[in-house]
mmCIF file with all atom_site columns, C-alpha atoms in Angstrom:
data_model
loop_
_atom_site.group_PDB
_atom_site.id
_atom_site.type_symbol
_atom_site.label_atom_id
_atom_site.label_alt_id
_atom_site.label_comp_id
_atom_site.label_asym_id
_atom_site.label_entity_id
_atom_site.label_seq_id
_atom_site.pdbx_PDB_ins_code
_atom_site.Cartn_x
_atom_site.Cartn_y
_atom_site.Cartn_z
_atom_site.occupancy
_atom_site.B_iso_or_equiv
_atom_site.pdbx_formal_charge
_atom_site.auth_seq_id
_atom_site.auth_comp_id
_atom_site.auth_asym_id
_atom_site.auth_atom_id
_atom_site.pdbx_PDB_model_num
ATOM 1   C CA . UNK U 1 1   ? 4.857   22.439  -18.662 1.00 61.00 ? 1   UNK U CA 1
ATOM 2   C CA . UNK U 1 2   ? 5.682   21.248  -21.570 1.00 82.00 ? 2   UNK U CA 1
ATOM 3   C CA . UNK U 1 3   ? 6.777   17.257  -21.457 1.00 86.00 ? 3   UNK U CA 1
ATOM 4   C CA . UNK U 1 4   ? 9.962   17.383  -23.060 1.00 87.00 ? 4   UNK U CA 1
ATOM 5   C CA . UNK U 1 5   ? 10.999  19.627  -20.394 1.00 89.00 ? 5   UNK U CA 1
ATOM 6   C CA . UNK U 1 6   ? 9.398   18.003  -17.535 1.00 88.00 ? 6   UNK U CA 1
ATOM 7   C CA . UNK U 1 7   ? 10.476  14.486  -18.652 1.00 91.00 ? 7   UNK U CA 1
ATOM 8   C CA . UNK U 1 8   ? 14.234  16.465  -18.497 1.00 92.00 ? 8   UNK U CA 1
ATOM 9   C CA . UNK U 1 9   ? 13.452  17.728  -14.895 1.00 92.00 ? 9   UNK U CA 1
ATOM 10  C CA . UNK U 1 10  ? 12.058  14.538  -13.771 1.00 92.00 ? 10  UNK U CA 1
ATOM 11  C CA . UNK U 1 11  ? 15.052  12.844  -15.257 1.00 93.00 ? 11  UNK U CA 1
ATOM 12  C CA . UNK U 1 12  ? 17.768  15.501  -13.464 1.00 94.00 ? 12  UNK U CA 1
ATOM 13  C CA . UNK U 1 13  ? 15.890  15.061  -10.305 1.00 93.00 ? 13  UNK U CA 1
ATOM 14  C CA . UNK U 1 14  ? 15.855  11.726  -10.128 1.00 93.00 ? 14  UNK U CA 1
ATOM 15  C CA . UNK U 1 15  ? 19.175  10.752  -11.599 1.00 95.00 ? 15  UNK U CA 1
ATOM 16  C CA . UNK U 1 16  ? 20.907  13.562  -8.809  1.00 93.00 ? 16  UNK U CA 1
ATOM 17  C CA . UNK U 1 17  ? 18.806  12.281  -5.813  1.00 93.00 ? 17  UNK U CA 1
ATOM 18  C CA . UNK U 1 18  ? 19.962  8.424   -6.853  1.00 93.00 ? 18  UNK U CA 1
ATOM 19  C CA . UNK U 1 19  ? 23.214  9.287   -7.010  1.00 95.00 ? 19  UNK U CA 1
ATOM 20  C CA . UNK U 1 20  ? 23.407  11.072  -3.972  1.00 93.00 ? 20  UNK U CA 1
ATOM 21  C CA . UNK U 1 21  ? 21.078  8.107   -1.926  1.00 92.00 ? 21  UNK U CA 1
ATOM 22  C CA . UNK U 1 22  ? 24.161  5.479   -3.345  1.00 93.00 ? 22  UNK U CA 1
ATOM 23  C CA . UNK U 1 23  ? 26.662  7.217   -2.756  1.00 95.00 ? 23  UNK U CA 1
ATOM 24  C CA . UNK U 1 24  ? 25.591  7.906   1.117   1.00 94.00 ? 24  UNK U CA 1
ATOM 25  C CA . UNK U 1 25  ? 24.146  4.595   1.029   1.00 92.00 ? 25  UNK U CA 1
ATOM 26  C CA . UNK U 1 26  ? 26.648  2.083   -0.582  1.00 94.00 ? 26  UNK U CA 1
ATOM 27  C CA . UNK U 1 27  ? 30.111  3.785   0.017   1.00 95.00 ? 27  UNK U CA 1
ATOM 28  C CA . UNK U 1 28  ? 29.559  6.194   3.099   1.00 96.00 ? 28  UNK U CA 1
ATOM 29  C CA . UNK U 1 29  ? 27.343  4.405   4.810   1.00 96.00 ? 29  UNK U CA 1
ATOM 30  C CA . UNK U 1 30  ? 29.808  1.629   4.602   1.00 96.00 ? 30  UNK U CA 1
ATOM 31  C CA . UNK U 1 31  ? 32.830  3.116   5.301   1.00 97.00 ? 31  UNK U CA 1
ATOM 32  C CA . UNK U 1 32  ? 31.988  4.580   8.432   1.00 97.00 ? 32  UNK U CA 1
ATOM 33  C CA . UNK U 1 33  ? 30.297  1.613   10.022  1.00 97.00 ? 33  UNK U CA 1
ATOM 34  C CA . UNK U 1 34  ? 33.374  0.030   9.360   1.00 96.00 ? 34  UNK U CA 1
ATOM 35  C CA . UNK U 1 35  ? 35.871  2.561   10.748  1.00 96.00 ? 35  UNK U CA 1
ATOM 36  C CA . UNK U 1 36  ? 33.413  3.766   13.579  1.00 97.00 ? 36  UNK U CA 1
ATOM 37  C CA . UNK U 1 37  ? 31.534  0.514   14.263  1.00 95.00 ? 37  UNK U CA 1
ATOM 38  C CA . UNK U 1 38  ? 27.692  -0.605  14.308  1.00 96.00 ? 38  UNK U CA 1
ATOM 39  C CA . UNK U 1 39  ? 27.007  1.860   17.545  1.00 97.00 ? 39  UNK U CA 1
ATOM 40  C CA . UNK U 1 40  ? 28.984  4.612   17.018  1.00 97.00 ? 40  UNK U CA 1
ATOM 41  C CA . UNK U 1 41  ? 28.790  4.726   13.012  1.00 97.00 ? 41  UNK U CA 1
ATOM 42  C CA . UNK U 1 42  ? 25.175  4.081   13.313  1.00 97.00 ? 42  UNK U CA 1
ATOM 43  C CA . UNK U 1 43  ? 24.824  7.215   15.100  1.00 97.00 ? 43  UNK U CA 1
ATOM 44  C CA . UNK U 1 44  ? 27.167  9.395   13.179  1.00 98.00 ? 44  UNK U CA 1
ATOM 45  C CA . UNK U 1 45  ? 25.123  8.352   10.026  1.00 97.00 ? 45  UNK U CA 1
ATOM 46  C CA . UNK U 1 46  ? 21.686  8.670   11.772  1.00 97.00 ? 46  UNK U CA 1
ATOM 47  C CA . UNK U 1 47  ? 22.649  12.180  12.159  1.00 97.00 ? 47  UNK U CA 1
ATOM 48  C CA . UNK U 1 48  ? 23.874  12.509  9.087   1.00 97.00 ? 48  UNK U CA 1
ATOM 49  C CA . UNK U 1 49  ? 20.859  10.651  7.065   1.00 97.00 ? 49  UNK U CA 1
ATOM 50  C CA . UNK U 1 50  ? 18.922  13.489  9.015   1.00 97.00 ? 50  UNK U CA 1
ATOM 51  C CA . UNK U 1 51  ? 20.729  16.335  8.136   1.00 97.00 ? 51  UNK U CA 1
ATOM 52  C CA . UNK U 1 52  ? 20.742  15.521  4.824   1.00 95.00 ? 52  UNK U CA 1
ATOM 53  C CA . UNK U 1 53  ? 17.018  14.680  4.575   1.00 96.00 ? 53  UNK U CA 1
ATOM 54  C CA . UNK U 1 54  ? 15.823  18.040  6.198   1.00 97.00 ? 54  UNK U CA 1
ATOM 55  C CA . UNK U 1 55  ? 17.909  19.794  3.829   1.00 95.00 ? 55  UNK U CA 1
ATOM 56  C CA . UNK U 1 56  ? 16.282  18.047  0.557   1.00 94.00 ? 56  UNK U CA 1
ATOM 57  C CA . UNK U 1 57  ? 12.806  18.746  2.062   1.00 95.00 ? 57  UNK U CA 1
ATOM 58  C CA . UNK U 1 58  ? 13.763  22.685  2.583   1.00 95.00 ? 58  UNK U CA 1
ATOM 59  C CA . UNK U 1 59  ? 15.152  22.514  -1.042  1.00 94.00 ? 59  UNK U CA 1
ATOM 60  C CA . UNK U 1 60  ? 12.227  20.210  -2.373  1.00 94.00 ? 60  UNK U CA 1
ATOM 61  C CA . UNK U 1 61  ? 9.680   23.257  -0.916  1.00 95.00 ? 61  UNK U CA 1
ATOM 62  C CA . UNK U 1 62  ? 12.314  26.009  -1.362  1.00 94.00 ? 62  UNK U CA 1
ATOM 63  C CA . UNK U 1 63  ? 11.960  24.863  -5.346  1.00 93.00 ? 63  UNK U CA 1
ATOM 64  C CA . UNK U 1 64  ? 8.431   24.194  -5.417  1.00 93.00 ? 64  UNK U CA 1
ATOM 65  C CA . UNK U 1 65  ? 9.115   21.730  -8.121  1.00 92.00 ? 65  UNK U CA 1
ATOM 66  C CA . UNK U 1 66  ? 8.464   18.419  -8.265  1.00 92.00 ? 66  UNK U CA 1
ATOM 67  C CA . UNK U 1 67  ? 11.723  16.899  -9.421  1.00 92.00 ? 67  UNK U CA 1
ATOM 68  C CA . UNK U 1 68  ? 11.124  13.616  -8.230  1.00 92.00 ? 68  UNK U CA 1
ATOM 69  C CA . UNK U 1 69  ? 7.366   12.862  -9.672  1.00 91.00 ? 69  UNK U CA 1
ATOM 70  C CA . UNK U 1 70  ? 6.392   12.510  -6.033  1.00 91.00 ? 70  UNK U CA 1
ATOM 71  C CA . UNK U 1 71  ? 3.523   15.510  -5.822  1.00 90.00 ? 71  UNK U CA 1
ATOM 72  C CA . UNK U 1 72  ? 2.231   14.054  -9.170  1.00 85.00 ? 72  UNK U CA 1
ATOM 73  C CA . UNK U 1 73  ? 1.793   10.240  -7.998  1.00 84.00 ? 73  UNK U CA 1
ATOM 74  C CA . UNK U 1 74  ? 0.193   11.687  -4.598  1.00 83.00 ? 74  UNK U CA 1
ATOM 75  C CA . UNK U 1 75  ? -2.071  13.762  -6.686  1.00 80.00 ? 75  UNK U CA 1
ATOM 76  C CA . UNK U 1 76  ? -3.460  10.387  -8.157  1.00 80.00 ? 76  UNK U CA 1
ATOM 77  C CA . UNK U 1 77  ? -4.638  9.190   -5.118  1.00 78.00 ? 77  UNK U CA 1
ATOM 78  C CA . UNK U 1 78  ? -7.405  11.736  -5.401  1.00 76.00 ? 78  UNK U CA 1
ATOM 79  C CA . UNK U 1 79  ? -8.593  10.495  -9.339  1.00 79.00 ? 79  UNK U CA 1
ATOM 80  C CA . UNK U 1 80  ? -12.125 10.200  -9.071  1.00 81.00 ? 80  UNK U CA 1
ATOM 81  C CA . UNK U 1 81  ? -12.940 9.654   -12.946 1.00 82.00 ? 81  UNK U CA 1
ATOM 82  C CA . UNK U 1 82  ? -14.327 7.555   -15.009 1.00 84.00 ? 82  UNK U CA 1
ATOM 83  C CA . UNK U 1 83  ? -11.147 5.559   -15.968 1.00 85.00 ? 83  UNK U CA 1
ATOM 84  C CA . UNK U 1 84  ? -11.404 1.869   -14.253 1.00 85.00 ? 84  UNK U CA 1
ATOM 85  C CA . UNK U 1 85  ? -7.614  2.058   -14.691 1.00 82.00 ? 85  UNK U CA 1
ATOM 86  C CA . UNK U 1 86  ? -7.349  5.255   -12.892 1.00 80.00 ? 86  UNK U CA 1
ATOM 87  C CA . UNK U 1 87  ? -10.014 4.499   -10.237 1.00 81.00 ? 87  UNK U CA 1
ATOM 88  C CA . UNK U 1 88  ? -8.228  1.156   -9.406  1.00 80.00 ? 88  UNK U CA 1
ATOM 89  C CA . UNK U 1 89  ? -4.401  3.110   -9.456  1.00 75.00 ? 89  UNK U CA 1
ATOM 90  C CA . UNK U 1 90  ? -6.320  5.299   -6.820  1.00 78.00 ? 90  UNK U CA 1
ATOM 91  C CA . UNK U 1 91  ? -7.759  2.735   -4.749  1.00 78.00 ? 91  UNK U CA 1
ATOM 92  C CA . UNK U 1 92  ? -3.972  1.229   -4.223  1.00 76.00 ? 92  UNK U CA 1
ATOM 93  C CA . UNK U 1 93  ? -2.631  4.646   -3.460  1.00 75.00 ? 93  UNK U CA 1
ATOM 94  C CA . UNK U 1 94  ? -4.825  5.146   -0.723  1.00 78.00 ? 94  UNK U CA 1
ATOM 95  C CA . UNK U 1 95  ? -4.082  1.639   1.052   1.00 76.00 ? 95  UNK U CA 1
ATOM 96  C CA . UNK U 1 96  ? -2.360  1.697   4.222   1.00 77.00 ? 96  UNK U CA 1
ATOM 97  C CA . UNK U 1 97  ? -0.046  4.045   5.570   1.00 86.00 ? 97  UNK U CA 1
ATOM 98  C CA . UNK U 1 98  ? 1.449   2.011   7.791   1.00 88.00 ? 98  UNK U CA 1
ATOM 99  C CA . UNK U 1 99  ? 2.681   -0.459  5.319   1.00 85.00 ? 99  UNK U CA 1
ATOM 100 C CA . UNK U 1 100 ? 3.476   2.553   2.860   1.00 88.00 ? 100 UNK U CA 1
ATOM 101 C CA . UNK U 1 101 ? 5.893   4.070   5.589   1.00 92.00 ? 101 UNK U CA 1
ATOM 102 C CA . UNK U 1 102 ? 7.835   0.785   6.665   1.00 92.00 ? 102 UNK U CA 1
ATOM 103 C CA . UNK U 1 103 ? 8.147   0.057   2.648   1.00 89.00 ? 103 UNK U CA 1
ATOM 104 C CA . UNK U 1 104 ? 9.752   3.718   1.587   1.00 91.00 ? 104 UNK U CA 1
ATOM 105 C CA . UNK U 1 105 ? 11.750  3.557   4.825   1.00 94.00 ? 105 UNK U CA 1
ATOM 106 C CA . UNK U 1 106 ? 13.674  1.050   4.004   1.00 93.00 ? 106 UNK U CA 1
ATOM 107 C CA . UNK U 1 107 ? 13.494  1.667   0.375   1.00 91.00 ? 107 UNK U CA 1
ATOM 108 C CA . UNK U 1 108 ? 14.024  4.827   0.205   1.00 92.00 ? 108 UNK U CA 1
ATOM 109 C CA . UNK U 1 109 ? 14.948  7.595   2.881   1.00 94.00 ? 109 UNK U CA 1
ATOM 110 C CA . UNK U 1 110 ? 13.102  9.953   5.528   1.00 96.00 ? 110 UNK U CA 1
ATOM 111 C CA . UNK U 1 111 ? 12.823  12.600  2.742   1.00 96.00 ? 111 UNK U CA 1
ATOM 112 C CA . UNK U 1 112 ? 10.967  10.620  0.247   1.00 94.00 ? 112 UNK U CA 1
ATOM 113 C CA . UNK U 1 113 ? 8.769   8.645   2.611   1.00 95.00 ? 113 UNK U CA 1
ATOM 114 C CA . UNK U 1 114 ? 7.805   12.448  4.240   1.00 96.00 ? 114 UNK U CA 1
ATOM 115 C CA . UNK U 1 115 ? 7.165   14.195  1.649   1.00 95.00 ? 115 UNK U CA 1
ATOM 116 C CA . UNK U 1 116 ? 4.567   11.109  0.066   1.00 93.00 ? 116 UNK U CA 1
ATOM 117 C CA . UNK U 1 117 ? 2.647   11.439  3.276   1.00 93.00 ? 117 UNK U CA 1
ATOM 118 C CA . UNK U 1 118 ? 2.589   14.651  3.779   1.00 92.00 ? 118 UNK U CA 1
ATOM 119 C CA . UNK U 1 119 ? -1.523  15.913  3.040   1.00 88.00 ? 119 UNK U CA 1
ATOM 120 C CA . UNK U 1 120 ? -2.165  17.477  0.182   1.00 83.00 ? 120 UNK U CA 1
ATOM 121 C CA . UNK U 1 121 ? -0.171  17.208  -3.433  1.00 82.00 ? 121 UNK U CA 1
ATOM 122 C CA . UNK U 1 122 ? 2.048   20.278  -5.327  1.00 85.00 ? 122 UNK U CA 1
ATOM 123 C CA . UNK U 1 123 ? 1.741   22.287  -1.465  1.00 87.00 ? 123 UNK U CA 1
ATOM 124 C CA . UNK U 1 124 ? 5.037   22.491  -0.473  1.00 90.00 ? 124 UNK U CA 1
ATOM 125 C CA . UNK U 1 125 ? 4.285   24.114  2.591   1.00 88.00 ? 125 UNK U CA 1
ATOM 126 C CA . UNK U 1 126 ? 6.721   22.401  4.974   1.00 91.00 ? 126 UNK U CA 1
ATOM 127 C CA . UNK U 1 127 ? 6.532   20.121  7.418   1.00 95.00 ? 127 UNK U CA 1
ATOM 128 C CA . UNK U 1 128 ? 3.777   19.976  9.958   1.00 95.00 ? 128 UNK U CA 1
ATOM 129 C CA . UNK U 1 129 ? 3.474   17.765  13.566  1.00 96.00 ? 129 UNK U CA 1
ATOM 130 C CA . UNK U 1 130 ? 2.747   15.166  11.709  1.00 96.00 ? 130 UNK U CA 1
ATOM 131 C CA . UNK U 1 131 ? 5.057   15.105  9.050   1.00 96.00 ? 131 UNK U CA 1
ATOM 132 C CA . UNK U 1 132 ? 7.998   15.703  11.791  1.00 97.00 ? 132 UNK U CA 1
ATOM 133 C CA . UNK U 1 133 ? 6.168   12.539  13.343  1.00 97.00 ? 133 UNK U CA 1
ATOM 134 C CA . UNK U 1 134 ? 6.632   10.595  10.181  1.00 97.00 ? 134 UNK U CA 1
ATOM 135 C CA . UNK U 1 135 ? 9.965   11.650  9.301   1.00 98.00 ? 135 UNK U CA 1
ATOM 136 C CA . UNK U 1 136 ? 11.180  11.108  12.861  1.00 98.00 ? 136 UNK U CA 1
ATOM 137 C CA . UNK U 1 137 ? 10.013  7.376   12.983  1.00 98.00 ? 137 UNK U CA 1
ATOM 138 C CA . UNK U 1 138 ? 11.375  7.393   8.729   1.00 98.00 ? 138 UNK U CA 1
ATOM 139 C CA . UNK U 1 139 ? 15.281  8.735   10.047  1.00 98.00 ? 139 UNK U CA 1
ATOM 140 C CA . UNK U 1 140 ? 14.754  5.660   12.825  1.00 98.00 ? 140 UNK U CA 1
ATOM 141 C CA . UNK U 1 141 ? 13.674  2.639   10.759  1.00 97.00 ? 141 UNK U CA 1
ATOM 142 C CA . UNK U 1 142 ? 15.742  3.437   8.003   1.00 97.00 ? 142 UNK U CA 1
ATOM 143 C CA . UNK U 1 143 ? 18.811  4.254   9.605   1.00 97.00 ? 143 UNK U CA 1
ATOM 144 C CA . UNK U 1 144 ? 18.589  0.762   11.603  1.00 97.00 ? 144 UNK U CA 1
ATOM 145 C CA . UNK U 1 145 ? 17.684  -1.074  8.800   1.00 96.00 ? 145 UNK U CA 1
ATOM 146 C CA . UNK U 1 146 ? 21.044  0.645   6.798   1.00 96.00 ? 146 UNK U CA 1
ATOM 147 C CA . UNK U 1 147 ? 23.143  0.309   9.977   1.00 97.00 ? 147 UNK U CA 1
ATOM 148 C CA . UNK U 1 148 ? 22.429  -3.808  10.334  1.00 97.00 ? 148 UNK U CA 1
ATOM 149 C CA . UNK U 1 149 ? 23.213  -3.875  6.296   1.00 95.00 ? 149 UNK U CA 1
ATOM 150 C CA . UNK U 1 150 ? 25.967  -2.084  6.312   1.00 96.00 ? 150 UNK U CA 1
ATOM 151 C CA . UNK U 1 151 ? 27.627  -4.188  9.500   1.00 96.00 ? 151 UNK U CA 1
ATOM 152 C CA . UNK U 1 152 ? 26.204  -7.559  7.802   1.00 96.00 ? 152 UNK U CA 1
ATOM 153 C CA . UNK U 1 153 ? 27.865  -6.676  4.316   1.00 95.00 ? 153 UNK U CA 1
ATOM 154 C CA . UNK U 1 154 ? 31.037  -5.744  6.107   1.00 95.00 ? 154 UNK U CA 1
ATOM 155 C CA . UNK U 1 155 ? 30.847  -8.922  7.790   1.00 94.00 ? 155 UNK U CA 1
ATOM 156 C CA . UNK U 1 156 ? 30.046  -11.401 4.947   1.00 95.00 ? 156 UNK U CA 1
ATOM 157 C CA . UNK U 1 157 ? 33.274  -9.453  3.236   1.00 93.00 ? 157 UNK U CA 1
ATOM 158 C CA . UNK U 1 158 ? 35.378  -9.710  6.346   1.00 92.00 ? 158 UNK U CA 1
ATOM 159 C CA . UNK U 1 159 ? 34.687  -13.653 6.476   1.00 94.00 ? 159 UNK U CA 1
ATOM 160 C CA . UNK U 1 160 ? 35.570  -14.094 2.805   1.00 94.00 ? 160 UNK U CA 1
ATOM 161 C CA . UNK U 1 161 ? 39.022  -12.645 2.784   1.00 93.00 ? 161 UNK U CA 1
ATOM 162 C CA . UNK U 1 162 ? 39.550  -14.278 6.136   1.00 91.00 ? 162 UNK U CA 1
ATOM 163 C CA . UNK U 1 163 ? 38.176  -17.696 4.401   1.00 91.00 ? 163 UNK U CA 1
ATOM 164 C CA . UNK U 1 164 ? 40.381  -16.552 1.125   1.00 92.00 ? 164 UNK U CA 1
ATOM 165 C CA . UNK U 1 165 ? 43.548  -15.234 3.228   1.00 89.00 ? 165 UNK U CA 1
ATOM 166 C CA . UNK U 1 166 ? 43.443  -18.422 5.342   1.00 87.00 ? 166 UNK U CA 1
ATOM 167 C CA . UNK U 1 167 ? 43.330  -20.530 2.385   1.00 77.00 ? 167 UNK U CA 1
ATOM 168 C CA . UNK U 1 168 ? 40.431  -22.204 3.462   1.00 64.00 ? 168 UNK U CA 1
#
C-alpha cells in the first residue's frame, strides 16, 4: 500500500473511532449516568459499551484492514533484526499483559484492548476463548472505571452550581 493512502486510512480510522469513543464517552456516557444514576446507567452503558465494541471487532475483521495501526504495532512485537532500536521497541511490546490490559482498559475500550491481544498480527480471524476472556474482563474494568468518572464529574459539577447558586 502505498503511504499516502495508508497514512489517509490510518488517519479516517482513527479520527472516526475517536470521535465515536468521545462522543459515547464524554456526552453519553454522561448523560445517562446522570438521568439513570451510577447503578442503573452503569448498566445501561455496560451494555451498550459492549454492543458497540463487538460490532467494531466484526467490522474491524469484516474489513480486514487495519484502520487503526493496531495489527501493525502488534506485528512489531515479533522484530527480530538487527536494529537495537527495533529490538528494544520489541522487547517493551512483549512486557506484561496484565499491565497492558488494565492500561488500554481504561484508556481505551474492550475493542482496542481485544484486538492488541488477540495472537497473531493482520489475522482477523475473530475472536477466540481467550479473546472473549479478555474482552469480557476489558467491557468490566472499563465500564467501572467510566461509570465512577462519569458519577464523580457529575458530582464535582453538581457541587459547583450548588456552591455558585448558593452564593457561597
Amino acid at each position: 500500500m502505498k503511504s499516502a493512502t495508508r497514512i489517509a486510512e490510518l488517519t479516517c480510522g482513527i479520527s472516526i473511532k475517536n470521535l465515536i469513543s468521545y462522543s459515547f464517552d464524554y456526552l453519553l456516557y454522561p448523560f445517562v449516568i446522570y438521568k439513570l444514576g451510577i447503578l442503573t446507567g452503569g448498566a445501561i452503558m455496560m451494555f451498550l459499551s459492549l454492543f458497540a465494541c463487538v460490532i467494531l471487532i466484526k467490522f474491524y475483521d469484516w474489513a480486514k484492514r487495519d484502520w487503526l495501526g493496531i495489527e501493525t504495532i502488534k506485528g512489531m512485537k515479533d522484530y527480530h533484526g538487527e536494529s537495537k532500536l527495533g529490538k528494544f521497541f520489541a522487547w517493551i511490546l512483549r512486557r506484561s499483559d496484565p499491565v497492558v490490559f488494565l492500561f488500554l482498559s481504561i484508556k481505551e475500550d474492550a475493542f482496542i484492548t481485544m484486538v492488541y491481544m488477540r495472537h497473531g498480527s493482520h489475522q482477523y480471524n475473530g475472536m477466540s476463548a481467550r479473546d472473549w476472556r479478555i474482552f469480557l474482563g476489558s467491557v468490566a474494568i472499563s465500564n467501572i472505571y467510566w461509570t465512577l468518572a462519569a458519577y464523580m464529574g457529575i458530582s464535582v459539577v453538581e457541587w459547583v452550581w450548588r456552591a455558585v447558586k448558593n452564593g457561597v
